[in-house]
PDB file of C-alpha atoms in Angstrom:
ATOM      1  CA  MET R  88      52.389  -8.047-113.367  1.00 42.00           C
ATOM      2  CA  ALA R  89      49.712  -8.944-110.832  1.00 42.00           C
ATOM      3  CA  LYS R  90      46.996  -6.449-109.905  1.00 42.00           C
ATOM      4  CA  ASN R  91      48.148  -3.783-107.391  1.00 43.00           C
ATOM      5  CA  ASN R  92      51.749  -5.107-107.717  1.00 39.00           C
ATOM      6  CA  ILE R  93      50.843  -8.113-105.573  1.00 37.00           C
ATOM      7  CA  SER R  94      52.017 -11.555-106.565  1.00 35.00           C
ATOM      8  CA  LYS R  95      50.292 -14.839-105.820  1.00 36.00           C
ATOM      9  CA  LYS R  96      52.936 -15.975-103.323  1.00 38.00           C
ATOM     10  CA  ILE R  97      51.157 -16.627-100.016  1.00 35.00           C
ATOM     11  CA  THR R  98      52.683 -17.274 -96.623  1.00 39.00           C
ATOM     12  CA  ASN R  99      51.922 -20.393 -94.598  1.00 42.00           C
ATOM     13  CA  ASP R 100      49.347 -18.651 -92.389  1.00 50.00           C
ATOM     14  CA  ASN R 101      47.487 -17.407 -95.494  1.00 51.00           C
ATOM     15  CA  CYS R 102      46.958 -14.007 -93.882  1.00 51.00           C
ATOM     16  CA  MET R 103      49.816 -12.195 -95.653  1.00 58.00           C
ATOM     17  CA  ILE R 104      51.118 -12.198 -99.226  1.00 59.00           C
ATOM     18  CA  GLU R 105      54.385 -11.000-100.695  1.00 64.00           C
ATOM     19  CA  ASN R 106      54.353  -8.308-103.386  1.00 61.00           C
ATOM     20  CA  GLU R 107      56.954  -7.918-106.152  1.00 67.00           C
ATOM     21  CA  ASN R 108      59.131  -5.753-103.910  1.00 70.00           C
ATOM     22  CA  GLY R 109      59.384  -8.546-101.359  1.00 69.00           C
ATOM     23  CA  GLU R 110      57.127  -6.723 -98.884  1.00 69.00           C
ATOM     24  CA  MET R 111      54.532  -8.601 -96.855  1.00 62.00           C
ATOM     25  CA  VAL R 112      51.046  -7.081 -97.148  1.00 54.00           C
ATOM     26  CA  PRO R 113      47.629  -8.274 -95.905  1.00 53.00           C
ATOM     27  CA  ASN R 114      45.814 -10.832 -98.015  1.00 52.00           C
ATOM     28  CA  TYR R 115      42.533  -8.921 -98.064  1.00 49.00           C
ATOM     29  CA  ASP R 116      40.680 -11.610 -99.958  1.00 52.00           C
ATOM     30  CA  LEU R 117      41.138 -13.939 -96.982  1.00 46.00           C
ATOM     31  CA  THR R 118      41.102 -11.537 -94.027  1.00 48.00           C
ATOM     32  CA  MET R 119      38.017  -9.499 -94.967  1.00 56.00           C
ATOM     33  CA  VAL R 120      34.881 -10.593 -93.145  1.00 62.00           C
ATOM     34  CA  ASN R 121      31.669 -11.316 -94.996  1.00 75.00           C
ATOM     35  CA  LEU R 122      28.840  -9.044 -93.826  1.00 78.00           C
ATOM     36  CA  ASN R 123      25.117  -8.948 -94.470  1.00 79.00           C
ATOM     37  CA  ASP R 124      22.457  -6.434 -93.496  1.00 81.00           C
ATOM     38  CA  GLY R 125      21.150  -7.226 -90.005  1.00 84.00           C
ATOM     39  CA  ASP R 126      24.288  -9.058 -88.843  1.00 87.00           C
ATOM     40  CA  LEU R 127      25.546  -8.453 -85.304  1.00 89.00           C
ATOM     41  CA  VAL R 128      29.321  -7.998 -85.331  1.00 90.00           C
ATOM     42  CA  LYS R 129      32.063  -6.818 -83.001  1.00 91.00           C
ATOM     43  CA  GLY R 130      34.359  -3.936 -83.836  1.00 91.00           C
ATOM     44  CA  LYS R 131      36.853  -1.454 -82.431  1.00 93.00           C
ATOM     45  CA  VAL R 132      36.272   2.286 -82.310  1.00 94.00           C
ATOM     46  CA  VAL R 133      38.993   4.037 -84.333  1.00 93.00           C
ATOM     47  CA  LYS R 134      37.708   7.618 -84.558  1.00 93.00           C
ATOM     48  CA  ILE R 135      35.042   9.753 -82.903  1.00 94.00           C
ATOM     49  CA  ASP R 136      33.595  12.818 -84.653  1.00 91.00           C
ATOM     50  CA  LYS R 137      30.778  15.075 -83.515  1.00 87.00           C
ATOM     51  CA  ASP R 138      28.248  13.479 -85.861  1.00 89.00           C
ATOM     52  CA  GLU R 139      29.568   9.928 -86.392  1.00 91.00           C
ATOM     53  CA  VAL R 140      31.856   7.209 -85.092  1.00 93.00           C
ATOM     54  CA  LEU R 141      34.215   5.111 -87.237  1.00 93.00           C
ATOM     55  CA  VAL R 142      34.560   1.429 -86.353  1.00 93.00           C
ATOM     56  CA  ASP R 143      36.934  -1.247 -87.626  1.00 91.00           C
ATOM     57  CA  VAL R 144      34.988  -4.491 -88.109  1.00 88.00           C
ATOM     58  CA  GLY R 145      37.514  -6.210 -90.390  1.00 84.00           C
ATOM     59  CA  PHE R 146      35.688  -5.121 -93.545  1.00 81.00           C
ATOM     60  CA  LYS R 147      37.387  -3.593 -96.612  1.00 78.00           C
ATOM     61  CA  SER R 148      36.669  -0.152 -95.169  1.00 79.00           C
ATOM     62  CA  GLU R 149      35.835   1.212 -91.738  1.00 86.00           C
ATOM     63  CA  GLY R 150      32.163   1.232 -90.791  1.00 89.00           C
ATOM     64  CA  VAL R 151      30.243   4.363 -89.821  1.00 92.00           C
ATOM     65  CA  ILE R 152      27.828   4.751 -86.909  1.00 93.00           C
ATOM     66  CA  PRO R 153      25.706   7.893 -87.481  1.00 93.00           C
ATOM     67  CA  ILE R 154      24.995   9.849 -84.304  1.00 92.00           C
ATOM     68  CA  ASN R 155      21.298   8.899 -84.377  1.00 92.00           C
ATOM     69  CA  GLU R 156      22.297   5.205 -84.290  1.00 93.00           C
ATOM     70  CA  LEU R 157      24.489   5.461 -81.183  1.00 93.00           C
ATOM     71  CA  SER R 158      21.949   5.253 -78.375  1.00 92.00           C
ATOM     72  CA  ILE R 159      18.259   4.954 -77.557  1.00 91.00           C
ATOM     73  CA  ARG R 160      18.688   8.358 -75.899  1.00 90.00           C
ATOM     74  CA  ASN R 161      18.335  11.246 -78.307  1.00 85.00           C
ATOM     75  CA  ASP R 162      20.547  13.808 -76.580  1.00 81.00           C
ATOM     76  CA  VAL R 163      23.838  11.913 -76.183  1.00 85.00           C
ATOM     77  CA  LYS R 164      27.227  13.022 -77.478  1.00 88.00           C
ATOM     78  CA  PRO R 165      29.490  10.352 -79.031  1.00 91.00           C
ATOM     79  CA  GLU R 166      32.381  11.153 -76.687  1.00 90.00           C
ATOM     80  CA  ASP R 167      30.115  10.663 -73.650  1.00 89.00           C
ATOM     81  CA  ILE R 168      29.469   6.991 -74.372  1.00 90.00           C
ATOM     82  CA  LEU R 169      32.468   5.847 -76.423  1.00 93.00           C
ATOM     83  CA  LYS R 170      36.215   6.294 -76.613  1.00 92.00           C
ATOM     84  CA  VAL R 171      38.831   5.255 -79.158  1.00 93.00           C
ATOM     85  CA  ASN R 172      39.822   1.555 -78.929  1.00 93.00           C
ATOM     86  CA  ASP R 173      36.531   0.578 -77.249  1.00 92.00           C
ATOM     87  CA  GLU R 174      35.358  -2.832 -78.441  1.00 94.00           C
ATOM     88  CA  ILE R 175      31.633  -2.772 -79.102  1.00 93.00           C
ATOM     89  CA  GLU R 176      28.909  -4.872 -80.680  1.00 93.00           C
ATOM     90  CA  ILE R 177      27.050  -3.303 -83.576  1.00 93.00           C
ATOM     91  CA  MET R 178      24.435  -4.200 -86.164  1.00 92.00           C
ATOM     92  CA  VAL R 179      25.036  -3.900 -89.900  1.00 92.00           C
ATOM     93  CA  LEU R 180      22.396  -1.569 -91.313  1.00 90.00           C
ATOM     94  CA  GLN R 181      23.639  -1.333 -94.859  1.00 86.00           C
ATOM     95  CA  LYS R 182      26.634  -3.023 -96.435  1.00 82.00           C
ATOM     96  CA  GLU R 183      27.081  -0.171 -98.873  1.00 76.00           C
ATOM     97  CA  ASP R 184      25.113   3.081 -98.935  1.00 73.00           C
ATOM     98  CA  GLN R 185      24.997   5.583-101.816  1.00 74.00           C
ATOM     99  CA  ASP R 186      28.437   6.835-100.786  1.00 76.00           C
ATOM    100  CA  GLY R 187      29.869   3.330-100.601  1.00 77.00           C
ATOM    101  CA  ARG R 188      30.042   3.361 -96.792  1.00 84.00           C
ATOM    102  CA  LEU R 189      29.323   0.510 -94.399  1.00 90.00           C
ATOM    103  CA  LEU R 190      26.534   1.752 -92.116  1.00 91.00           C
ATOM    104  CA  LEU R 191      26.370   0.408 -88.554  1.00 94.00           C
ATOM    105  CA  SER R 192      24.161   0.851 -85.496  1.00 94.00           C
ATOM    106  CA  LYS R 193      25.145   0.476 -81.852  1.00 95.00           C
ATOM    107  CA  LYS R 194      21.617   1.330 -80.759  1.00 93.00           C
ATOM    108  CA  ARG R 195      19.909  -1.447 -82.696  1.00 92.00           C
ATOM    109  CA  ALA R 196      22.443  -4.032 -81.561  1.00 93.00           C
ATOM    110  CA  GLU R 197      21.679  -3.143 -77.927  1.00 91.00           C
ATOM    111  CA  VAL R 198      17.929  -3.230 -78.551  1.00 92.00           C
ATOM    112  CA  GLU R 199      18.191  -6.653 -80.188  1.00 90.00           C
ATOM    113  CA  GLN R 200      20.149  -8.017 -77.229  1.00 88.00           C
ATOM    114  CA  ASN R 201      17.881  -6.439 -74.622  1.00 93.00           C
ATOM    115  CA  PHE R 202      14.675  -7.742 -76.200  1.00 93.00           C
ATOM    116  CA  ASP R 203      15.673 -11.273 -75.162  1.00 91.00           C
ATOM    117  CA  ARG R 204      16.016 -10.101 -71.557  1.00 94.00           C
ATOM    118  CA  ILE R 205      12.781  -8.084 -71.640  1.00 96.00           C
ATOM    119  CA  GLU R 206      10.789 -10.969 -73.113  1.00 95.00           C
ATOM    120  CA  LYS R 207      12.018 -13.248 -70.322  1.00 95.00           C
ATOM    121  CA  ILE R 208      11.047 -10.684 -67.651  1.00 96.00           C
ATOM    122  CA  TYR R 209       7.613 -10.362 -69.260  1.00 95.00           C
ATOM    123  CA  GLU R 210       7.079 -14.130 -69.386  1.00 95.00           C
ATOM    124  CA  ASN R 211       8.078 -14.482 -65.712  1.00 95.00           C
ATOM    125  CA  GLY R 212       5.849 -11.609 -64.614  1.00 94.00           C
ATOM    126  CA  ASP R 213       8.803  -9.800 -63.013  1.00 95.00           C
ATOM    127  CA  THR R 214       9.335  -6.057 -62.755  1.00 95.00           C
ATOM    128  CA  VAL R 215      11.863  -3.885 -64.558  1.00 96.00           C
ATOM    129  CA  GLU R 216      13.546  -0.673 -63.405  1.00 96.00           C
ATOM    130  CA  GLY R 217      14.622   2.203 -65.631  1.00 96.00           C
ATOM    131  CA  GLU R 218      15.142   5.931 -65.870  1.00 96.00           C
ATOM    132  CA  VAL R 219      12.558   8.202 -67.448  1.00 96.00           C
ATOM    133  CA  ILE R 220      14.454   9.840 -70.325  1.00 95.00           C
ATOM    134  CA  GLU R 221      11.819  11.515 -72.445  1.00 94.00           C
ATOM    135  CA  CYS R 222       8.317  12.931 -72.466  1.00 94.00           C
ATOM    136  CA  VAL R 223       6.307  12.078 -75.593  1.00 93.00           C
ATOM    137  CA  LYS R 224       2.712  12.386 -76.702  1.00 93.00           C
ATOM    138  CA  GLY R 225       0.578  10.265 -74.409  1.00 93.00           C
ATOM    139  CA  GLY R 226       3.223   9.278 -71.898  1.00 95.00           C
ATOM    140  CA  LEU R 227       6.879   8.757 -71.014  1.00 96.00           C
ATOM    141  CA  ILE R 228       9.869   6.891 -72.452  1.00 96.00           C
ATOM    142  CA  VAL R 229      11.754   4.755 -69.924  1.00 96.00           C
ATOM    143  CA  ASP R 230      15.285   3.469 -70.537  1.00 96.00           C
ATOM    144  CA  ILE R 231      15.126  -0.282 -69.815  1.00 96.00           C
ATOM    145  CA  GLY R 232      17.911  -1.159 -72.238  1.00 93.00           C
ATOM    146  CA  LEU R 233      15.487  -0.186 -74.978  1.00 93.00           C
ATOM    147  CA  ARG R 234      12.766   2.454 -75.223  1.00 95.00           C
ATOM    148  CA  GLY R 235       9.883   1.340 -73.009  1.00 96.00           C
ATOM    149  CA  PHE R 236       6.632   3.306 -73.306  1.00 97.00           C
ATOM    150  CA  LEU R 237       4.840   4.233 -70.082  1.00 96.00           C
ATOM    151  CA  PRO R 238       1.373   5.629 -70.939  1.00 96.00           C
ATOM    152  CA  ALA R 239       0.225   8.624 -68.891  1.00 95.00           C
ATOM    153  CA  SER R 240      -2.812   6.653 -67.680  1.00 94.00           C
ATOM    154  CA  LEU R 241      -0.531   3.940 -66.253  1.00 95.00           C
ATOM    155  CA  ILE R 242       1.920   6.161 -64.361  1.00 94.00           C
ATOM    156  CA  ASP R 243      -0.043   6.415 -61.125  1.00 91.00           C
ATOM    157  CA  VAL R 244      -3.403   5.643 -59.552  1.00 87.00           C
ATOM    158  CA  ARG R 245      -4.136   9.353 -59.630  1.00 85.00           C
ATOM    159  CA  LYS R 246      -4.321  11.450 -62.785  1.00 86.00           C
ATOM    160  CA  ILE R 247      -0.958  12.897 -63.812  1.00 84.00           C
ATOM    161  CA  THR R 248      -0.812  16.218 -65.655  1.00 83.00           C
ATOM    162  CA  GLU R 249       2.853  17.275 -65.297  1.00 88.00           C
ATOM    163  CA  LEU R 250       4.656  14.489 -67.158  1.00 92.00           C
ATOM    164  CA  GLU R 251       7.903  16.483 -67.444  1.00 92.00           C
ATOM    165  CA  SER R 252       8.385  16.272 -63.672  1.00 91.00           C
ATOM    166  CA  TYR R 253       9.195  12.554 -64.016  1.00 93.00           C
ATOM    167  CA  ILE R 254      12.165  13.020 -66.378  1.00 94.00           C
ATOM    168  CA  GLY R 255      15.356  11.795 -64.698  1.00 94.00           C
ATOM    169  CA  GLU R 256      13.486   9.712 -62.114  1.00 95.00           C
ATOM    170  CA  LYS R 257      14.006   5.975 -61.694  1.00 95.00           C
ATOM    171  CA  CYS R 258      10.832   3.952 -61.641  1.00 93.00           C
ATOM    172  CA  VAL R 259       9.904   0.298 -61.263  1.00 95.00           C
ATOM    173  CA  CYS R 260       7.331  -0.952 -63.756  1.00 96.00           C
ATOM    174  CA  LYS R 261       5.521  -4.079 -64.856  1.00 96.00           C
ATOM    175  CA  ILE R 262       5.757  -5.043 -68.515  1.00 97.00           C
ATOM    176  CA  ILE R 263       2.231  -5.432 -69.865  1.00 96.00           C
ATOM    177  CA  GLU R 264       2.914  -5.773 -73.589  1.00 96.00           C
ATOM    178  CA  VAL R 265       5.848  -6.834 -75.772  1.00 95.00           C
ATOM    179  CA  ASP R 266       5.813  -6.734 -79.567  1.00 94.00           C
ATOM    180  CA  ARG R 267       9.250  -7.441 -81.010  1.00 90.00           C
ATOM    181  CA  ASN R 268       8.137  -6.991 -84.608  1.00 88.00           C
ATOM    182  CA  ARG R 269       6.946  -3.465 -83.893  1.00 90.00           C
ATOM    183  CA  ASN R 270       9.817  -2.764 -81.468  1.00 88.00           C
ATOM    184  CA  ASN R 271       7.195  -1.949 -78.846  1.00 93.00           C
ATOM    185  CA  VAL R 272       7.272  -2.471 -75.064  1.00 96.00           C
ATOM    186  CA  VAL R 273       4.461  -1.058 -72.914  1.00 97.00           C
ATOM    187  CA  LEU R 274       4.959  -0.533 -69.178  1.00 97.00           C
ATOM    188  CA  SER R 275       2.746   0.100 -66.169  1.00 96.00           C
ATOM    189  CA  ARG R 276       3.788   1.733 -62.916  1.00 96.00           C
ATOM    190  CA  LYS R 277       0.173   1.990 -61.792  1.00 94.00           C
ATOM    191  CA  VAL R 278      -0.304  -1.765 -61.424  1.00 94.00           C
ATOM    192  CA  ILE R 279       2.625  -1.941 -58.995  1.00 93.00           C
ATOM    193  CA  ILE R 280       1.217   0.904 -56.891  1.00 90.00           C
ATOM    194  CA  GLU R 281      -2.173  -0.824 -56.853  1.00 89.00           C
ATOM    195  CA  ASP R 282      -0.585  -4.101 -55.710  1.00 85.00           C
ATOM    196  CA  GLU R 283       1.312  -2.292 -52.941  1.00 82.00           C
ATOM    197  CA  ARG R 284      -1.810  -0.512 -51.768  1.00 79.00           C
ATOM    198  CA  ARG R 285      -3.763  -3.749 -51.800  1.00 80.00           C
ATOM    199  CA  GLU R 286      -1.210  -5.332 -49.478  1.00 78.00           C
ATOM    200  CA  GLN R 287      -1.145  -2.254 -47.240  1.00 73.00           C
ATOM    201  CA  ARG R 288      -4.938  -2.186 -47.093  1.00 74.00           C
ATOM    202  CA  LYS R 289      -5.027  -5.856 -46.172  1.00 77.00           C
ATOM    203  CA  GLU R 290      -2.526  -5.317 -43.349  1.00 75.00           C
ATOM    204  CA  ILE R 291      -4.301  -2.208 -42.037  1.00 73.00           C
ATOM    205  CA  LEU R 292      -7.710  -3.892 -42.069  1.00 73.00           C
ATOM    206  CA  ASN R 293      -6.312  -6.904 -40.224  1.00 75.00           C
ATOM    207  CA  ASN R 294      -5.161  -4.566 -37.456  1.00 73.00           C
ATOM    208  CA  MET R 295      -8.460  -2.669 -37.214  1.00 76.00           C
ATOM    209  CA  GLU R 296     -11.074  -3.490 -34.603  1.00 75.00           C
ATOM    210  CA  ILE R 297     -14.578  -2.216 -34.002  1.00 82.00           C
ATOM    211  CA  GLY R 298     -14.554   0.642 -31.514  1.00 80.00           C
ATOM    212  CA  GLN R 299     -11.019   1.840 -32.292  1.00 78.00           C
ATOM    213  CA  VAL R 300     -10.484   5.569 -32.758  1.00 80.00           C
ATOM    214  CA  LYS R 301      -8.373   6.522 -35.786  1.00 78.00           C
ATOM    215  CA  LYS R 302      -7.252   9.784 -37.363  1.00 83.00           C
ATOM    216  CA  GLY R 303      -8.047  10.327 -41.026  1.00 79.00           C
ATOM    217  CA  VAL R 304      -8.172  12.887 -43.836  1.00 84.00           C
ATOM    218  CA  VAL R 305     -11.446  13.863 -45.508  1.00 84.00           C
ATOM    219  CA  THR R 306     -10.996  13.241 -49.239  1.00 81.00           C
ATOM    220  CA  SER R 307     -14.486  14.064 -50.536  1.00 83.00           C
ATOM    221  CA  ILE R 308     -18.008  14.864 -49.351  1.00 87.00           C
ATOM    222  CA  ALA R 309     -21.223  13.502 -50.809  1.00 83.00           C
ATOM    223  CA  ASP R 310     -24.934  13.874 -49.921  1.00 85.00           C
ATOM    224  CA  PHE R 311     -24.849  10.585 -48.056  1.00 86.00           C
ATOM    225  CA  GLY R 312     -21.650  11.234 -46.070  1.00 87.00           C
ATOM    226  CA  ALA R 313     -17.932  11.948 -46.163  1.00 86.00           C
ATOM    227  CA  PHE R 314     -15.102   9.789 -47.485  1.00 84.00           C
ATOM    228  CA  VAL R 315     -12.107   9.615 -45.166  1.00 80.00           C
ATOM    229  CA  ASP R 316      -8.619   8.267 -45.869  1.00 77.00           C
ATOM    230  CA  VAL R 317      -7.436   6.298 -42.817  1.00 75.00           C
ATOM    231  CA  ASN R 318      -3.803   5.267 -43.365  1.00 69.00           C
ATOM    232  CA  GLY R 319      -4.465   4.611 -47.038  1.00 67.00           C
ATOM    233  CA  VAL R 320      -7.832   2.926 -46.568  1.00 74.00           C
ATOM    234  CA  ASP R 321     -10.956   4.758 -47.736  1.00 75.00           C
ATOM    235  CA  GLY R 322     -13.714   4.846 -45.181  1.00 78.00           C
ATOM    236  CA  LEU R 323     -17.251   6.248 -45.242  1.00 76.00           C
TER     237      LEU R 323
END
């Protein structure tokens, strides 16, 4: 008797075999995909629990996405971003953990894909837009398809003390550093503001003439005079 009551008779398509009872059952040796740690694969969501998601990737058992591997955002609920039968791309974290489970990550698959896009934006000197999702030590985390770090010193031209007030806001930034090996992307909003002000200053100065009377706001006073903001241009 063959193992598991399955004979060696195989159908023409090689995907099914006939057991001793004449029943057609899957030929798992041929249909099971070969997976390695770090592989990007596609799968279908089959079950959603509060702390994990089960995904069918064609392996001998369903893969598990732990809740902390679902999204770059730390406060998401599985049911908010996925539903049963969704087809998604995931990364294989571990082919078999201590419990014999296939561990997967949706978050790392998205990061891997988005790094290609971010590197191209960086090389072209273009800007990227994202939502501020978290306040961390030294700055903010911006969702740009991965976790971009916006240092507090690069948020604005003025000093920022209330970082929490930016959470939920969309902001346009310049990418100033990309390190794929360290999974690190550094952003600057300040450089964009400086560029905008430089253009505004140039336009305002071009329209100024000697003898014109302008209204301004006193910004500071020194022994040698007062500094006045005239439509964004500092005057003495």
